[in-house]
PDB file of C-alpha atoms in Angstrom:
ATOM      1  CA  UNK A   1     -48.210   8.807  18.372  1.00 44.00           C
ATOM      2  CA  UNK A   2     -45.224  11.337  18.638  1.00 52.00           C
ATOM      3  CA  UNK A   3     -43.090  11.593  15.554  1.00 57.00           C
ATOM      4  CA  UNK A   4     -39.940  11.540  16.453  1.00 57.00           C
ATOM      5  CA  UNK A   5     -37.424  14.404  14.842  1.00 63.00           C
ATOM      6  CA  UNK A   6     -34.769  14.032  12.855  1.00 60.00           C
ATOM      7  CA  UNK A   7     -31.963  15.986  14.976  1.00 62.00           C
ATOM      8  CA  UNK A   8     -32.766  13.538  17.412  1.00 66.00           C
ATOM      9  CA  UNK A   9     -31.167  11.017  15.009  1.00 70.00           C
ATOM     10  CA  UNK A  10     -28.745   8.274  17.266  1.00 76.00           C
ATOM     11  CA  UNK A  11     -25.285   9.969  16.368  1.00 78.00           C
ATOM     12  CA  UNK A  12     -23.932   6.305  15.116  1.00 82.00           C
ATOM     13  CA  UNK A  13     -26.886   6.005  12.658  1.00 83.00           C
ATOM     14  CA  UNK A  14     -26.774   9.006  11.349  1.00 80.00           C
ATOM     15  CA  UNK A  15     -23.207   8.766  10.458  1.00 82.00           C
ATOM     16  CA  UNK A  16     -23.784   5.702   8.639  1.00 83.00           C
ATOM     17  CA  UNK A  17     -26.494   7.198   6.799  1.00 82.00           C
ATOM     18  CA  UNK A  18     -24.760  10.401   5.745  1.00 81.00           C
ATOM     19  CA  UNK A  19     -21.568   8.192   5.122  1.00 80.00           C
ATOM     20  CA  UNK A  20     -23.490   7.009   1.763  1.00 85.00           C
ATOM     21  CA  UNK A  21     -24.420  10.592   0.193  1.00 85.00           C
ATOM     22  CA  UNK A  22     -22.395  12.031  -2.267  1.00 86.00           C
ATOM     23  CA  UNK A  23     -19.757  14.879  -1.643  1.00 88.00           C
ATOM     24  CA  UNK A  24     -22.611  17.516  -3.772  1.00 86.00           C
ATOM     25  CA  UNK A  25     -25.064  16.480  -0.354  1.00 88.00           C
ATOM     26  CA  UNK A  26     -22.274  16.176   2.453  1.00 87.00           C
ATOM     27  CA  UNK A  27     -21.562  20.374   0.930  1.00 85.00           C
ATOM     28  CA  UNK A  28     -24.437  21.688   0.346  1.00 86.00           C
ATOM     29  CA  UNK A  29     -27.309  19.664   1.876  1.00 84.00           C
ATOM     30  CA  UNK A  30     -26.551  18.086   5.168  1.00 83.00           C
ATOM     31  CA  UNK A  31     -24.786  21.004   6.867  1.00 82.00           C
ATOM     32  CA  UNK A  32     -27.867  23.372   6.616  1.00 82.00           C
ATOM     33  CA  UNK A  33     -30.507  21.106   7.533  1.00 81.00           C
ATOM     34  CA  UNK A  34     -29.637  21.482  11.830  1.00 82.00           C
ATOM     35  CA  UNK A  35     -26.642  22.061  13.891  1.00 84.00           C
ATOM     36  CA  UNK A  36     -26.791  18.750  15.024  1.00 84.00           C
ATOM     37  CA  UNK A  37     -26.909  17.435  11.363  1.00 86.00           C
ATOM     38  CA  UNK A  38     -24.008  19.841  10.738  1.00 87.00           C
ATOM     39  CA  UNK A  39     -21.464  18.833  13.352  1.00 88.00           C
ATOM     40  CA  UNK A  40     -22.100  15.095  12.758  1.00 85.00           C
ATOM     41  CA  UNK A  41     -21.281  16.116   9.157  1.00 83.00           C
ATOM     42  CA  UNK A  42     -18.114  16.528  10.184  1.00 85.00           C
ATOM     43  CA  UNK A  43     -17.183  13.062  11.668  1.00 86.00           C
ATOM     44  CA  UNK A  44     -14.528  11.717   9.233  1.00 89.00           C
ATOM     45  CA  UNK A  45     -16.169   9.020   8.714  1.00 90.00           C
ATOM     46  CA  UNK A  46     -19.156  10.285   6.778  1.00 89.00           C
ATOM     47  CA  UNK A  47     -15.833  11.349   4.451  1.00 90.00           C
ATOM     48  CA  UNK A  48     -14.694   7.771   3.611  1.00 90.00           C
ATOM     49  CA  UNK A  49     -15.585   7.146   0.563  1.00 89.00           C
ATOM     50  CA  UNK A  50     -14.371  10.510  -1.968  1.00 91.00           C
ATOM     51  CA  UNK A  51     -16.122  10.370  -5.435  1.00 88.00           C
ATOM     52  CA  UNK A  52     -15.326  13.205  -7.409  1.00 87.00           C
ATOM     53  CA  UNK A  53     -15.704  11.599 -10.378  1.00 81.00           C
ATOM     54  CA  UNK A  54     -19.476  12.313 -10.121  1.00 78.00           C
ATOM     55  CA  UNK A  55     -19.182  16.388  -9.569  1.00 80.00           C
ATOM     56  CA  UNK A  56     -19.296  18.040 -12.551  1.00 73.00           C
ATOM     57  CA  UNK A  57     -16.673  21.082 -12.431  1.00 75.00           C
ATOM     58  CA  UNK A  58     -17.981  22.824 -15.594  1.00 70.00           C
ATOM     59  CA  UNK A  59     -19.826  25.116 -16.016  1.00 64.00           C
ATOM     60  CA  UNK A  60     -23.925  24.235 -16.536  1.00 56.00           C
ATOM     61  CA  UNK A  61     -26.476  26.344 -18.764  1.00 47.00           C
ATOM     62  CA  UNK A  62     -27.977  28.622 -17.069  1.00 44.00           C
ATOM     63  CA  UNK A  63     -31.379  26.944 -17.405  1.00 44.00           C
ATOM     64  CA  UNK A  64     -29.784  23.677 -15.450  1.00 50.00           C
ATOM     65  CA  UNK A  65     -29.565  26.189 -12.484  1.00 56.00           C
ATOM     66  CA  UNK A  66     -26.037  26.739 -10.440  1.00 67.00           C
ATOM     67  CA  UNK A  67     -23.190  25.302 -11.862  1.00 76.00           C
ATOM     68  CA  UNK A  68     -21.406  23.506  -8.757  1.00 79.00           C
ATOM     69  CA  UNK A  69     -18.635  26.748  -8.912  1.00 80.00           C
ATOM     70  CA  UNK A  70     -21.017  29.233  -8.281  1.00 81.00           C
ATOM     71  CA  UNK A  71     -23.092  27.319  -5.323  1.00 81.00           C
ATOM     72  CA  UNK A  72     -19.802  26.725  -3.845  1.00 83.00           C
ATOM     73  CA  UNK A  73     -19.397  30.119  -4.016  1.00 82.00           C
ATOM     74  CA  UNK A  74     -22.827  30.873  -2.522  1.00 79.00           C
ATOM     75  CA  UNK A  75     -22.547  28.468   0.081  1.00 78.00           C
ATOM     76  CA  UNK A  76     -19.383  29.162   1.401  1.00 80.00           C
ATOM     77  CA  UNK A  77     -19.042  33.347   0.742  1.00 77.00           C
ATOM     78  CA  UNK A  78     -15.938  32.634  -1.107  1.00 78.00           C
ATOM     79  CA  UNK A  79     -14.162  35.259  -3.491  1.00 77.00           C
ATOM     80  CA  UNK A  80     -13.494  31.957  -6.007  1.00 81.00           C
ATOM     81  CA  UNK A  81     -13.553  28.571  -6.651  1.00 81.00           C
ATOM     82  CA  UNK A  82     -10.279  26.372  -7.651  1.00 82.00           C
ATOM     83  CA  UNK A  83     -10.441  22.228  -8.122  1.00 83.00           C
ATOM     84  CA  UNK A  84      -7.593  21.844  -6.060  1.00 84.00           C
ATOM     85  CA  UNK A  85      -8.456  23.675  -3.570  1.00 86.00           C
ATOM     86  CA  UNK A  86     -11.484  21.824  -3.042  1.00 88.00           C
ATOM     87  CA  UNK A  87     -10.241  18.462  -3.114  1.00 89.00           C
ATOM     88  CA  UNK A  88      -7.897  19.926  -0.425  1.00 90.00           C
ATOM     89  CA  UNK A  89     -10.887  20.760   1.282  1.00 90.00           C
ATOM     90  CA  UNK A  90     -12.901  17.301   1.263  1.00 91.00           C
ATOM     91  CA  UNK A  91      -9.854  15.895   1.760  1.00 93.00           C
ATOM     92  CA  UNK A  92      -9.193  17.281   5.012  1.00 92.00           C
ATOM     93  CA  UNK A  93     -12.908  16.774   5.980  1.00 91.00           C
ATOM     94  CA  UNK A  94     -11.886  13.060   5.654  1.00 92.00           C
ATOM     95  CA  UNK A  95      -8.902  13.705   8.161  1.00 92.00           C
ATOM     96  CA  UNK A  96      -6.928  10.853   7.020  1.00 90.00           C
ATOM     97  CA  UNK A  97      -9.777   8.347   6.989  1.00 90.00           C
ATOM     98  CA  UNK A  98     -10.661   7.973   3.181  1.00 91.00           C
ATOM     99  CA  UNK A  99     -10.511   4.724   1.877  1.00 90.00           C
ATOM    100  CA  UNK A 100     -11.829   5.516  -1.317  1.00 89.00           C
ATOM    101  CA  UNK A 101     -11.246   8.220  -4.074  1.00 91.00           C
ATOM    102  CA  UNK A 102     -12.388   8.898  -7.647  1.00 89.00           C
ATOM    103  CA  UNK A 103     -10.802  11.984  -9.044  1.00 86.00           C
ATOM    104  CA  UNK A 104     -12.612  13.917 -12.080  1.00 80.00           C
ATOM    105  CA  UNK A 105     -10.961  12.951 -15.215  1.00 73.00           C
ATOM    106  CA  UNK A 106     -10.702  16.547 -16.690  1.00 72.00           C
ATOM    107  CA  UNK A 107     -10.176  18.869 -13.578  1.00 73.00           C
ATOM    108  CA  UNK A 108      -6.959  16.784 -11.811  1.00 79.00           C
ATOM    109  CA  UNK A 109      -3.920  18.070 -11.677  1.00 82.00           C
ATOM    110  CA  UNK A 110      -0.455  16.558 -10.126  1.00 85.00           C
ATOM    111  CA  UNK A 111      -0.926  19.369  -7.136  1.00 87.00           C
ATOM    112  CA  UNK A 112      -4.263  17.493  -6.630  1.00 87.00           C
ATOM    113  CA  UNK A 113      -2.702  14.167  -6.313  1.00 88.00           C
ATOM    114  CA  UNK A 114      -0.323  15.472  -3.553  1.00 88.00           C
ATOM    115  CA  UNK A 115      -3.561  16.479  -1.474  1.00 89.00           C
ATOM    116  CA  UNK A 116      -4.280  12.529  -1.824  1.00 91.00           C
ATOM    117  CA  UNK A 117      -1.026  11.346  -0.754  1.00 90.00           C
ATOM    118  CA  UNK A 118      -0.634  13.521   1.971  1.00 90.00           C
ATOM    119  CA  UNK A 119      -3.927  13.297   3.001  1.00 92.00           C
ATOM    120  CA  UNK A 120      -5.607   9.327   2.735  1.00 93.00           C
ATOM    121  CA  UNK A 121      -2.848   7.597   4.102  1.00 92.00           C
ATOM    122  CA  UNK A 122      -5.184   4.774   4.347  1.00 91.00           C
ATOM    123  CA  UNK A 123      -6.350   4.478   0.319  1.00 91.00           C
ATOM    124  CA  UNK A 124      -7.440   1.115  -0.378  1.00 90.00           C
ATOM    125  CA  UNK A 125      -8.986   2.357  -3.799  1.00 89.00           C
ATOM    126  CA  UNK A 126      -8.209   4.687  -6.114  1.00 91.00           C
ATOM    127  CA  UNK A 127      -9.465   6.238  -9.497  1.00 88.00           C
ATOM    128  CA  UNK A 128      -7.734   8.567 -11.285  1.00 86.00           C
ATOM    129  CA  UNK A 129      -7.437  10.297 -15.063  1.00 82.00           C
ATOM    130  CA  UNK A 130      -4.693   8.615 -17.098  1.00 78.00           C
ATOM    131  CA  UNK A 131      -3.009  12.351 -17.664  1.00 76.00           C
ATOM    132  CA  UNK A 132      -1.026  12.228 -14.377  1.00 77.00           C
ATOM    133  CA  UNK A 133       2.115  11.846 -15.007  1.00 75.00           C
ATOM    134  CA  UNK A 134       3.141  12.083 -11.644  1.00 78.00           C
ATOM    135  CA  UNK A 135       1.189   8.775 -10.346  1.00 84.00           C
ATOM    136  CA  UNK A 136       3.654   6.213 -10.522  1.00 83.00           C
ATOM    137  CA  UNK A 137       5.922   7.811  -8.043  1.00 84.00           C
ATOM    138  CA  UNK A 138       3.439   8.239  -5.760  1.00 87.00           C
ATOM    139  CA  UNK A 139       2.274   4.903  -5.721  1.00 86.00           C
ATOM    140  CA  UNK A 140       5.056   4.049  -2.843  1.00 86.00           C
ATOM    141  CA  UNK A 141       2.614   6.396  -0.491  1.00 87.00           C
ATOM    142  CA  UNK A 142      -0.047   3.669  -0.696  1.00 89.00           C
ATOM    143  CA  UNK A 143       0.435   0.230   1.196  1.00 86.00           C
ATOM    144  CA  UNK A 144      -2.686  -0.580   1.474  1.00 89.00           C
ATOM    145  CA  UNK A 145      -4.205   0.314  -2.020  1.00 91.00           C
ATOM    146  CA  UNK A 146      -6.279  -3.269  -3.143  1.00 90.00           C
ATOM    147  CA  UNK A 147      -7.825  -1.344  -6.433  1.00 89.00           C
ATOM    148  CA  UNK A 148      -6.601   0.975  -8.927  1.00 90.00           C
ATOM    149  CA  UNK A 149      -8.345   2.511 -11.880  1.00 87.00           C
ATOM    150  CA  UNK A 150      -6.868   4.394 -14.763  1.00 84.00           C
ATOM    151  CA  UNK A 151      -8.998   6.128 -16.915  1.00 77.00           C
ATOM    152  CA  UNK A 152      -8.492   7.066 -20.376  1.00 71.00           C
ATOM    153  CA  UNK A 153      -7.363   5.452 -23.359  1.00 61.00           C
ATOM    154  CA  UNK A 154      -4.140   5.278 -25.543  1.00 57.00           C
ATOM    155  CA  UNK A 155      -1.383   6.588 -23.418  1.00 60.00           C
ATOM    156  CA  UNK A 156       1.165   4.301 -22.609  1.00 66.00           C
ATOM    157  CA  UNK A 157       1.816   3.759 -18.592  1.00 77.00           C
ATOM    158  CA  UNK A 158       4.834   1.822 -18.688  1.00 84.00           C
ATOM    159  CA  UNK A 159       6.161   3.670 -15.474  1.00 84.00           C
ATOM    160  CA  UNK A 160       3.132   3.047 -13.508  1.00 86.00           C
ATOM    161  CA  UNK A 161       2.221  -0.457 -14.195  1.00 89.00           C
ATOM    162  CA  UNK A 162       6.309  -0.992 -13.512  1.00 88.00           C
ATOM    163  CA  UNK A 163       5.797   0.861  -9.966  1.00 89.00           C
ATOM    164  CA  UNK A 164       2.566  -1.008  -9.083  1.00 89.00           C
ATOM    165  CA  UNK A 165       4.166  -4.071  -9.337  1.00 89.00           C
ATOM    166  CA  UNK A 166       7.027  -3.248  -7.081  1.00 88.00           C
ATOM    167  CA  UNK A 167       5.272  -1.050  -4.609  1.00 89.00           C
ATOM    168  CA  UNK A 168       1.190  -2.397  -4.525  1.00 89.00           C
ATOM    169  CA  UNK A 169       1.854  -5.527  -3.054  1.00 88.00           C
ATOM    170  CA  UNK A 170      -1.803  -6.123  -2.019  1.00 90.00           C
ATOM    171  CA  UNK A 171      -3.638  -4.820  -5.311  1.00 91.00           C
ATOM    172  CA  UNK A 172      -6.431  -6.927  -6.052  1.00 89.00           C
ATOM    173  CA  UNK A 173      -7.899  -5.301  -8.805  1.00 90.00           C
ATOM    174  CA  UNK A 174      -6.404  -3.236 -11.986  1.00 91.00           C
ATOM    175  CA  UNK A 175      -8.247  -1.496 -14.615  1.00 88.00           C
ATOM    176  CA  UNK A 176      -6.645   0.316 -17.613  1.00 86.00           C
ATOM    177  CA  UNK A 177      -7.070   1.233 -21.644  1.00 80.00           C
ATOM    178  CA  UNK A 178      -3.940   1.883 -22.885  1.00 81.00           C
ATOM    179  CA  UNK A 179      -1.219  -0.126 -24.884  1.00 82.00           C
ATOM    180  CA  UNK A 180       0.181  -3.499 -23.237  1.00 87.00           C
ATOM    181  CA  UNK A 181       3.695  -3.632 -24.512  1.00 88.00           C
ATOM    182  CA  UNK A 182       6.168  -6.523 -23.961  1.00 89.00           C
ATOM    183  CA  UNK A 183       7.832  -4.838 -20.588  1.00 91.00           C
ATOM    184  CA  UNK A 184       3.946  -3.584 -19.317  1.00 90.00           C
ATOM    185  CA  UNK A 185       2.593  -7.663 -19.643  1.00 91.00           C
ATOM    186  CA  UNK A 186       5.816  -8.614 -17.791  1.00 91.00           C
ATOM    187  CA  UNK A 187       5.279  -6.680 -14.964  1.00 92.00           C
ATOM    188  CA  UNK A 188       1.590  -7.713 -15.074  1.00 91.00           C
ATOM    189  CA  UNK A 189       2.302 -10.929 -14.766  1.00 89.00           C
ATOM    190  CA  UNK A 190       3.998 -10.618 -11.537  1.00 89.00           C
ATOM    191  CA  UNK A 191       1.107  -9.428 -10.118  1.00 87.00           C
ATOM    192  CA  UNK A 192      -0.324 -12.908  -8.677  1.00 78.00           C
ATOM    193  CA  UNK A 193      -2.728 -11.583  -5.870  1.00 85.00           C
ATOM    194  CA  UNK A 194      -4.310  -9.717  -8.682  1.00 91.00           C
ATOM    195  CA  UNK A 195      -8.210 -11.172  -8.424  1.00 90.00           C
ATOM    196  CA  UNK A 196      -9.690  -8.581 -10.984  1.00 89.00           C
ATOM    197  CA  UNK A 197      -8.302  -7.341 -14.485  1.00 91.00           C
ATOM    198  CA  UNK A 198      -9.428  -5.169 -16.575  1.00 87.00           C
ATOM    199  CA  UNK A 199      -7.973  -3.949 -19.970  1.00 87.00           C
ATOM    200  CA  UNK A 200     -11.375  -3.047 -22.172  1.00 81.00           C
ATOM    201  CA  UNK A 201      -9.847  -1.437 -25.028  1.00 80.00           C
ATOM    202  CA  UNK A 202      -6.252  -1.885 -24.746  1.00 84.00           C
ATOM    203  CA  UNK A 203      -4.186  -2.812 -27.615  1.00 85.00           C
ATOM    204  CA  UNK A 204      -2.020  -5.604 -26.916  1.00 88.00           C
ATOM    205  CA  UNK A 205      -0.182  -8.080 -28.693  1.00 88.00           C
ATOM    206  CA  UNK A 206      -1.244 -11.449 -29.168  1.00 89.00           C
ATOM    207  CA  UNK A 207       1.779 -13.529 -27.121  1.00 90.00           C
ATOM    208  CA  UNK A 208       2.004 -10.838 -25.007  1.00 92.00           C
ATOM    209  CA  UNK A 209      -1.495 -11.434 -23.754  1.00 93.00           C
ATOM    210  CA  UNK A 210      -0.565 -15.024 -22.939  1.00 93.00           C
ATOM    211  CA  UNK A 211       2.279 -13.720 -20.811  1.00 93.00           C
ATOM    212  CA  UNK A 212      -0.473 -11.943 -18.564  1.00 93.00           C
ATOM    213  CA  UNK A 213      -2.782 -14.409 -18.408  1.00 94.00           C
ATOM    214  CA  UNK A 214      -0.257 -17.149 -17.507  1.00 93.00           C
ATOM    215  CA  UNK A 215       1.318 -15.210 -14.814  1.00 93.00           C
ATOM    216  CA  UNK A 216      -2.565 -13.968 -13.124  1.00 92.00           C
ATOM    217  CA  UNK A 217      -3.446 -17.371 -12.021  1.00 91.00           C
ATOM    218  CA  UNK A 218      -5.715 -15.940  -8.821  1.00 92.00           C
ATOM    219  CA  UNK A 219      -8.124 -14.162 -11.480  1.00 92.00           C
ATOM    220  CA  UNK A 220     -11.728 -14.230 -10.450  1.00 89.00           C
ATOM    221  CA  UNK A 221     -12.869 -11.214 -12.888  1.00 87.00           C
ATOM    222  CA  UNK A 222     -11.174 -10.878 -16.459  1.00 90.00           C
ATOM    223  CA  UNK A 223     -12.893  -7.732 -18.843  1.00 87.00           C
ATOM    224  CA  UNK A 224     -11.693  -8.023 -22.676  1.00 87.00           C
ATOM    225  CA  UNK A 225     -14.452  -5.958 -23.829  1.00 81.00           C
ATOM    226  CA  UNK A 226     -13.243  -4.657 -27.050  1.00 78.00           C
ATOM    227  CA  UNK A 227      -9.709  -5.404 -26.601  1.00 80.00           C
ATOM    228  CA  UNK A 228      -7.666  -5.517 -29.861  1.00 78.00           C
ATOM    229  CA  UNK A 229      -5.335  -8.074 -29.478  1.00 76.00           C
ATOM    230  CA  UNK A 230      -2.735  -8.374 -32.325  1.00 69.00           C
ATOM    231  CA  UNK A 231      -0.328 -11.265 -34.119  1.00 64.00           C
ATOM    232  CA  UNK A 232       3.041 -12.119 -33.350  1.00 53.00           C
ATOM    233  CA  UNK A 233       4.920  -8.842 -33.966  1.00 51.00           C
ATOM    234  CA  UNK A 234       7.807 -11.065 -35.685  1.00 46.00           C
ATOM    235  CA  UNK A 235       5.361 -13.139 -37.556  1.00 46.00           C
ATOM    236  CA  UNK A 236       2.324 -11.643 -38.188  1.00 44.00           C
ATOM    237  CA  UNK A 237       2.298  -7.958 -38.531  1.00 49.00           C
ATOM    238  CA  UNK A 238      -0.557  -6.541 -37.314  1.00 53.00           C
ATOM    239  CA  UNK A 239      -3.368  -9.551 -38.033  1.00 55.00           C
ATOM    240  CA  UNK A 240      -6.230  -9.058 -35.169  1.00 60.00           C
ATOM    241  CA  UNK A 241      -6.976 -11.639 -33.254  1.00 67.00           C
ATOM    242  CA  UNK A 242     -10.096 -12.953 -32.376  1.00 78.00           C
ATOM    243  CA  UNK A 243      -9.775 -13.401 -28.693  1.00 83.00           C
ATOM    244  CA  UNK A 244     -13.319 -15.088 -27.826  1.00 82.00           C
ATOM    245  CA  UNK A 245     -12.596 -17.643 -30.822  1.00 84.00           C
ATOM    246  CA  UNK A 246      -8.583 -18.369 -29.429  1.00 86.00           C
ATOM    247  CA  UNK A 247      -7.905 -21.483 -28.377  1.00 90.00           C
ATOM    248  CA  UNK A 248      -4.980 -20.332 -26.222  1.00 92.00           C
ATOM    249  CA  UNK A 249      -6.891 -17.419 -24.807  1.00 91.00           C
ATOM    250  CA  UNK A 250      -9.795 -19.869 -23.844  1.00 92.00           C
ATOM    251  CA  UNK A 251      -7.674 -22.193 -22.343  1.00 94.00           C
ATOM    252  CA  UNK A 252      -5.695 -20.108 -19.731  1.00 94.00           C
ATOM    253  CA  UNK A 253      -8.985 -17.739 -18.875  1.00 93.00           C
ATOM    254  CA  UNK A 254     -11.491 -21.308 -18.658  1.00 93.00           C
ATOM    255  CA  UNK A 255     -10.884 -21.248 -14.682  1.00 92.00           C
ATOM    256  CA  UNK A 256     -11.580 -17.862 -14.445  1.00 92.00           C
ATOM    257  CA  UNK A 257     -15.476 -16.861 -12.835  1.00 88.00           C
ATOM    258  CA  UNK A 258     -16.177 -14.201 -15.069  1.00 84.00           C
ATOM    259  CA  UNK A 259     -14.679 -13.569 -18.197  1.00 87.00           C
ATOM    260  CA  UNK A 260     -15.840 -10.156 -20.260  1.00 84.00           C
ATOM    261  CA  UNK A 261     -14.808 -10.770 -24.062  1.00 82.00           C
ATOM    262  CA  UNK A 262     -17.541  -7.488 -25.376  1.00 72.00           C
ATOM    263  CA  UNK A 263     -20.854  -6.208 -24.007  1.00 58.00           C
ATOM    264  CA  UNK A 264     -22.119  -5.673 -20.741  1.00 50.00           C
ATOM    265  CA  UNK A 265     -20.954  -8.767 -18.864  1.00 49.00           C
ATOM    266  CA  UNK A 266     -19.654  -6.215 -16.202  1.00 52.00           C
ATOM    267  CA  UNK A 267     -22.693  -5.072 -15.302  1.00 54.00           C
ATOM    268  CA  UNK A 268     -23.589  -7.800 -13.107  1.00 48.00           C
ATOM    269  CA  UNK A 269     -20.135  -8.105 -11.357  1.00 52.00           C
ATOM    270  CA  UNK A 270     -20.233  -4.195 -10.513  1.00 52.00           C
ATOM    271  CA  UNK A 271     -22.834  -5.737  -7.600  1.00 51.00           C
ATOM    272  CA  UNK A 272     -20.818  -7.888  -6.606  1.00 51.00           C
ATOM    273  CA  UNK A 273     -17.079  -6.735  -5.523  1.00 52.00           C
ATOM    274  CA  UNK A 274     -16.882  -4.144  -2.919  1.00 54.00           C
ATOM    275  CA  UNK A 275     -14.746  -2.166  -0.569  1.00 50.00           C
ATOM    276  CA  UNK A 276     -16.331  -0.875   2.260  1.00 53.00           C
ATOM    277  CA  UNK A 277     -19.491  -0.578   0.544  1.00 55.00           C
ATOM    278  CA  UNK A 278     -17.991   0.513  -2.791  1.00 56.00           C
ATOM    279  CA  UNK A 279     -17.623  -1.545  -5.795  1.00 55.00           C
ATOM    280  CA  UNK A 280     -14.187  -2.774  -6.396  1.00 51.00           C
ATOM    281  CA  UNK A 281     -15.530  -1.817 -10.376  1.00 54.00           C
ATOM    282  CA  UNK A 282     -16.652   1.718  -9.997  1.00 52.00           C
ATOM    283  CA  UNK A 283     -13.962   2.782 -12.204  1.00 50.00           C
ATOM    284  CA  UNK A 284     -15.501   1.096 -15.133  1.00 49.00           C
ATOM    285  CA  UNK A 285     -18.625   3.740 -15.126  1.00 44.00           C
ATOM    286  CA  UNK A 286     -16.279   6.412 -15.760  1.00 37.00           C
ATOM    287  CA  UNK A 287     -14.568   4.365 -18.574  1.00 37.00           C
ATOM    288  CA  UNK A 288     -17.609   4.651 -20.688  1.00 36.00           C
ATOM    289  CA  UNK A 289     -18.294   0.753 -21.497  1.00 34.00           C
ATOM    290  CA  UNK A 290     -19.419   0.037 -24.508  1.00 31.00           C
ATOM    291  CA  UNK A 291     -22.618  -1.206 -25.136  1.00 28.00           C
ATOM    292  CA  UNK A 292     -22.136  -3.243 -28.484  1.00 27.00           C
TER     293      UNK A 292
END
């Protein structure tokens, strides 16, 4: 029987197939393998889903082989190789189709954020380092944005939760680690469409909390995994509640599906809720869970 050859692939499959890879394969795999591979490599919408977050930017040992820079460089007889201009790059491989990006947490600049507005006009999910100060104007830009991820810890994002709730109309799902203070849980809590919450290691207090959880009523997905949650900042000081043991807590999250107080509960629901193909909780592998 004749074996039939790959760069006879149907067009249509093939595009769904290479629409899974990674960016590292769409670069510097796919492209050289035939010409017919090549041009179908650049149909936009094998460039719909944009993880950066899994291309590592910095230099490798030598005895790992080519660092990413220097097979860029290779690959694409280039004098040198800048993050931004790369991202520009993908970006406009994607020619406004992207529904997805995950920017590297310590390569992203504000410059690299423009090449996302400008270019995915149609982000419905977005991951991005918690040192861009420049996010919560753009927010505006994105209409159709259903998932946001910020990650890193301990920097307060007053602005941006403020402009999400004004502008992100149709979020769905929120993740963060930072510090919930009085005005952040307000604007949280007029957030109703929100189905999936995440705040694994914020610090927040204790009535504050309450204020989220009573305005969130659509919550499917709730992740207080390591959470510090504080007393009354009036009456208590800075006494730590237990929030798996609170009797308030318990009985404004009991309707929820899935409720994350520690562990590795999310594990299970990072199957489960997906845009196009993409979990709705991919920003929670960059967070670094914790496994206690």
């Amino acid at each position: 029987m004749e074996r039939r050859k790959w760069e006879e692939l149907n067009r249509d499959c093939l595009v769904n197939i290479l629409g899974r890879l990674g960016i590292e394969e769409l670069v510097f795999d796919i492209p050289f393998v035939c010409k017919s591979w090549y041009k179908t490599s650049l149909d936009p919408e094998c460039w719909k889903s944009l993880n950066f977050y899994e291309v590592s930017f910095i230099d490798n040992f030598s005895f790992l082989g080519k660092s990413f820079k220097k097979k860029y460089i290779d690959h694409y007889k280039v004098g040198n190789f800048m993050v931004d201009r790369f991202v520009e790059f993908v970006v406009n491989r994607s020619r406004g189709s992207a529904t997805s990006v995950a920017l590297p947490e310590y390569s992203t600049t504000n410059k690299t954020l423009e090449y996302i507005v400008d270019g995915c006009p149609k982000l419905r999910m977005l991951n991005v380092p918690m040192s861009l100060n420049d996010l919560g104007s753009k927010l505006v830009e994105w209409k159709h944005l259903e998932c946001l991820t910020i990650v890193g810890y301990g920097i307060s994002q007053t602005e941006v939760i403020k402009q999400i709730s004004l502008n992100c109309k149709n979020l769905k799902a929120l993740f963060i680690g930072t510090q919930i203070n009085k005005e952040d849980a307000l604007a949280l809590g007029t957030m109703p469409k929100l189905n999936y919450l995440g705040l694994r290691g914020c610090l927040i207090y204790h009535e504050d909390l309450l204020l989220v959880l009573k305005g969130c009523v659509k919550l499917e997905f709730l992740d207080l995994g390591n959470c510090t949650s504080i007393g009354s900042p009036r009456l208590w000081g800075d006494i730590t509640t237990d929030l798996a043991n609170d009797s308030e807590v318990l009985n404004l999250v009991s309707s929820i599906k899935s409720v994350v107080f520690k562990g590795r509960g999310v594990e299970e629901a990072l199957k489960q809720y997906c845009i196009d193909g993409t979990s709705y909780l991919m920003g929670y592998l960059p967070l670094r869970i914790a496994l206690n």
